[in-house]
């Protein structure tokens, strides 16, 4: 089973629009936004990967709230966001592109909820609020940050917890919002689906997982041999397995380096992988698969990460969000994401949440033989829309089980 949750809180909100037949111009705009989306996901991963250990996050959630922030930003604040997201030059194309992108979430296994939480005494520009509602489906909810910031924090957290079926709790910790907070954007994604081809619990056995050539642990490894979407890229030295979800247009891609210690090399080549073109060329042989069951939880403060990606002004006294409101000078105080994923025999359960709060500035190719895909060493995994073009919804790396490491030599491997 796959259950995937994402919550994003930032200064603004995102969501789904009804699907319609696209014109040629709309297709061009959507392709441009999706190209930027993939590049942003890889760029974000390349910054986050520097922290040791497991990793899981939702690039699209962060991207969506940044795009909404961009729609109310001006001058260098807007330019930096635009450059990081590779946005179209015209604002109207950005808005159209993201409304079209959100249609890709129109999936029976996926739901998206968006909301802006606004200080009741704070006035948004009518055109910004209308744009947020029309293109991002972001309704506004008035709260009292000034009179009761703790009550507002609990109210937002309760909404997040409800939308993620209790998977993301305490997204906003104490102190993240205060009497000077003016807006908080929340984006919540919930995904739940079973594998189209399930693993059997009786086939799950304790197996060795090699964290490196010199370290290993015993962990629960799922097993099956079935006809599955598979490719082996000998040039980039990795195997890819696509595991589809039942009654869903999403799929999980698992990228397994050929070498036990090959993850860093694969990460360095990630920008060379076209997630749309590359994965048009899967074959469907018999594949013997072994994958660990795992559960990951992450919490990330993304201010410094975004600064490393060139988005700096929105955190400074020079921030310009005059397209949101003329009532006060605004600055982004915090961008936070929490994420959760669990992979087991039935499928995947996952959730993520991103928070951006804004305050006053002063507060600052293959044959027919059985292939082997043994996930017994660090690998990348991506949850994508199984469409053309593909969109990265979640991205992560699995480097070790959450158990004690056996630091014995495996030099013979």
Tab-separated table of C-alpha atoms in Angstrom, residues 78-270:
chain	number	residue	atom	x	y	z
A	78	UNK	CA	10.917	37.854	-7.701
A	79	UNK	CA	14.001	37.517	-9.907
A	80	UNK	CA	15.745	35.124	-7.515
A	81	UNK	CA	12.706	32.864	-7.172
A	82	UNK	CA	12.183	32.915	-10.929
A	83	UNK	CA	15.785	31.919	-11.595
A	84	UNK	CA	15.691	29.044	-9.101
A	85	UNK	CA	12.423	27.674	-10.498
A	86	UNK	CA	13.248	28.445	-14.160
A	87	UNK	CA	9.911	30.212	-14.453
A	88	UNK	CA	8.433	31.556	-17.702
A	89	UNK	CA	9.180	35.243	-18.234
A	90	UNK	CA	5.580	36.463	-18.077
A	91	UNK	CA	3.658	36.347	-14.805
A	92	UNK	CA	0.488	35.298	-16.616
A	93	UNK	CA	2.355	32.290	-18.048
A	94	UNK	CA	3.607	31.368	-14.582
A	95	UNK	CA	0.095	31.435	-13.184
A	96	UNK	CA	-1.329	29.485	-16.119
A	97	UNK	CA	1.537	26.997	-15.996
A	98	UNK	CA	1.115	26.213	-12.334
A	99	UNK	CA	-2.635	25.891	-12.590
A	100	UNK	CA	-2.038	23.373	-15.392
A	101	UNK	CA	0.660	21.601	-13.381
A	102	UNK	CA	-1.764	21.108	-10.533
A	103	UNK	CA	-4.030	19.151	-12.872
A	104	UNK	CA	-1.392	16.436	-12.814
A	105	UNK	CA	-2.473	15.797	-9.220
A	106	UNK	CA	-5.942	14.871	-10.476
A	107	UNK	CA	-5.587	11.251	-9.424
A	108	UNK	CA	-8.011	9.005	-7.496
A	109	UNK	CA	-5.294	8.110	-4.994
A	110	UNK	CA	-4.139	11.684	-4.441
A	111	UNK	CA	-5.775	14.659	-2.768
A	112	UNK	CA	-4.457	18.174	-2.325
A	113	UNK	CA	-5.644	20.714	0.227
A	114	UNK	CA	-4.458	24.316	0.356
A	115	UNK	CA	-5.139	27.192	2.660
A	116	UNK	CA	-3.805	30.633	3.538
A	117	UNK	CA	-3.902	31.536	7.218
A	118	UNK	CA	-4.018	35.329	7.517
A	119	UNK	CA	-3.822	37.660	10.494
A	120	UNK	CA	-7.335	39.047	10.805
A	121	UNK	CA	-6.163	42.667	10.880
A	122	UNK	CA	-3.958	42.253	7.812
A	123	UNK	CA	-5.274	43.191	4.378
A	124	UNK	CA	-4.214	41.358	1.220
A	125	UNK	CA	-4.361	43.125	-2.112
A	126	UNK	CA	-7.633	42.012	-3.736
A	127	UNK	CA	-5.840	41.063	-6.961
A	128	UNK	CA	-3.396	38.812	-5.098
A	129	UNK	CA	-6.133	37.061	-3.168
A	130	UNK	CA	-8.132	36.594	-6.378
A	131	UNK	CA	-5.074	35.201	-8.172
A	132	UNK	CA	-4.293	32.809	-5.306
A	133	UNK	CA	-7.853	31.550	-5.371
A	134	UNK	CA	-8.132	31.262	-9.156
A	135	UNK	CA	-4.776	29.734	-10.022
A	136	UNK	CA	-3.745	28.015	-6.792
A	137	UNK	CA	-7.185	27.304	-5.243
A	138	UNK	CA	-5.986	28.772	-1.973
A	139	UNK	CA	-8.847	29.857	0.286
A	140	UNK	CA	-8.103	32.252	3.139
A	141	UNK	CA	-8.751	31.556	6.805
A	142	UNK	CA	-8.514	34.423	9.303
A	143	UNK	CA	-6.598	33.812	12.538
A	144	UNK	CA	-5.404	35.979	15.402
A	145	UNK	CA	-1.607	35.918	15.388
A	146	UNK	CA	-1.510	39.244	17.242
A	147	UNK	CA	-3.952	38.379	20.026
A	148	UNK	CA	-3.257	34.641	20.320
A	149	UNK	CA	-0.313	33.364	18.284
A	150	UNK	CA	-0.207	30.082	20.232
A	151	UNK	CA	-3.875	29.446	19.522
A	152	UNK	CA	-3.292	30.210	15.826
A	153	UNK	CA	-0.329	27.816	15.768
A	154	UNK	CA	-2.391	25.013	17.299
A	155	UNK	CA	-5.238	25.719	14.880
A	156	UNK	CA	-2.940	25.437	11.864
A	157	UNK	CA	-1.270	22.290	13.233
A	158	UNK	CA	-4.667	20.713	13.818
A	159	UNK	CA	-5.639	21.399	10.205
A	160	UNK	CA	-2.392	19.870	8.978
A	161	UNK	CA	-2.791	16.799	11.166
A	162	UNK	CA	-6.335	16.281	9.926
A	163	UNK	CA	-5.370	16.577	6.255
A	164	UNK	CA	-2.479	14.120	6.657
A	165	UNK	CA	-4.464	11.539	8.600
A	166	UNK	CA	-2.334	12.189	11.709
A	167	UNK	CA	0.977	11.578	9.929
A	168	UNK	CA	2.333	15.133	10.222
A	169	UNK	CA	2.050	16.507	13.735
A	170	UNK	CA	3.370	19.739	15.206
A	171	UNK	CA	4.431	21.098	11.831
A	172	UNK	CA	4.723	24.515	13.426
A	173	UNK	CA	6.772	24.280	16.598
A	174	UNK	CA	6.568	26.872	19.334
A	175	UNK	CA	8.078	30.183	18.301
A	176	UNK	CA	7.694	29.738	14.531
A	177	UNK	CA	4.711	32.078	14.502
A	178	UNK	CA	4.354	35.206	16.660
A	179	UNK	CA	2.279	38.354	16.927
A	180	UNK	CA	4.224	39.731	13.968
A	181	UNK	CA	3.319	36.830	11.633
A	182	UNK	CA	1.005	38.047	8.889
A	183	UNK	CA	0.495	35.067	6.582
A	184	UNK	CA	1.131	31.330	6.601
A	185	UNK	CA	0.612	29.198	3.504
A	186	UNK	CA	-0.278	25.537	3.883
A	187	UNK	CA	-0.189	22.927	1.117
A	188	UNK	CA	-1.206	19.370	2.016
A	189	UNK	CA	-0.868	16.330	-0.223
A	190	UNK	CA	-2.283	12.942	0.736
A	191	UNK	CA	-1.501	9.892	-1.375
A	192	UNK	CA	-2.630	6.360	-0.604
A	193	UNK	CA	-2.378	3.411	-2.975
A	194	UNK	CA	-1.429	-0.247	-3.055
A	195	UNK	CA	1.228	-1.635	-5.352
A	196	UNK	CA	-0.272	-2.962	-8.571
A	197	UNK	CA	1.957	-6.019	-8.008
A	198	UNK	CA	2.286	-6.695	-4.294
A	199	UNK	CA	5.020	-8.309	-2.294
A	200	UNK	CA	3.920	-11.182	-0.063
A	201	UNK	CA	4.603	-10.864	3.642
A	202	UNK	CA	5.585	-14.540	3.856
A	203	UNK	CA	8.488	-13.851	1.482
A	204	UNK	CA	9.968	-11.087	3.640
A	205	UNK	CA	13.142	-12.312	5.337
A	206	UNK	CA	16.018	-10.891	7.319
A	207	UNK	CA	18.805	-10.066	4.887
A	208	UNK	CA	22.040	-8.115	4.910
A	209	UNK	CA	21.967	-4.464	3.839
A	210	UNK	CA	25.388	-3.036	2.978
A	211	UNK	CA	25.668	0.564	4.115
A	212	UNK	CA	29.168	0.541	2.640
A	213	UNK	CA	31.788	-2.024	1.743
A	214	UNK	CA	32.775	-2.070	5.401
A	215	UNK	CA	29.437	-1.737	7.183
A	216	UNK	CA	26.310	-3.853	7.130
A	217	UNK	CA	23.096	-4.458	9.040
A	218	UNK	CA	20.398	-7.087	9.053
A	219	UNK	CA	16.983	-5.798	7.997
A	220	UNK	CA	13.629	-7.020	6.683
A	221	UNK	CA	13.913	-7.479	2.920
A	222	UNK	CA	10.825	-7.947	0.760
A	223	UNK	CA	11.096	-10.348	-2.170
A	224	UNK	CA	9.262	-11.201	-5.370
A	225	UNK	CA	9.953	-12.370	-8.910
A	226	UNK	CA	7.532	-10.886	-11.425
A	227	UNK	CA	7.393	-9.220	-14.822
A	228	UNK	CA	8.210	-5.605	-13.982
A	229	UNK	CA	9.361	-2.406	-15.684
A	230	UNK	CA	13.149	-2.520	-15.579
A	231	UNK	CA	16.206	-1.032	-17.227
A	232	UNK	CA	19.960	-1.225	-16.734
A	233	UNK	CA	21.898	1.871	-17.757
A	234	UNK	CA	25.419	0.539	-18.140
A	235	UNK	CA	26.807	3.936	-19.089
A	236	UNK	CA	25.579	5.660	-15.921
A	237	UNK	CA	25.986	2.409	-13.983
A	238	UNK	CA	22.623	1.978	-12.321
A	239	UNK	CA	19.539	-0.201	-12.522
A	240	UNK	CA	16.048	1.277	-12.445
A	241	UNK	CA	12.851	-0.419	-11.334
A	242	UNK	CA	9.403	1.105	-11.757
A	243	UNK	CA	6.805	-0.069	-9.263
A	244	UNK	CA	3.334	1.064	-10.281
A	245	UNK	CA	0.439	1.710	-7.957
A	246	UNK	CA	-3.001	0.205	-8.396
A	247	UNK	CA	-5.687	2.617	-9.597
A	248	UNK	CA	-3.187	5.475	-9.690
A	249	UNK	CA	-1.163	7.368	-12.274
A	250	UNK	CA	1.774	7.614	-9.876
A	251	UNK	CA	4.714	5.239	-9.683
A	252	UNK	CA	7.843	4.754	-7.629
A	253	UNK	CA	11.175	4.682	-9.443
A	254	UNK	CA	14.061	3.063	-7.595
A	255	UNK	CA	17.543	3.863	-8.893
A	256	UNK	CA	20.081	1.345	-7.645
A	257	UNK	CA	23.815	1.925	-8.287
A	258	UNK	CA	25.691	-1.040	-9.696
A	259	UNK	CA	28.341	-0.681	-6.996
A	260	UNK	CA	27.698	-0.978	-3.273
A	261	UNK	CA	29.438	2.361	-2.762
A	262	UNK	CA	28.083	3.879	-5.991
A	263	UNK	CA	25.449	6.252	-4.580
A	264	UNK	CA	27.649	9.362	-4.605
A	265	UNK	CA	28.594	8.701	-8.223
A	266	UNK	CA	24.938	8.257	-9.199
A	267	UNK	CA	24.010	11.447	-7.339
A	268	UNK	CA	26.630	13.356	-9.328
A	269	UNK	CA	24.963	12.162	-12.561
A	270	UNK	CA	21.389	12.816	-11.472
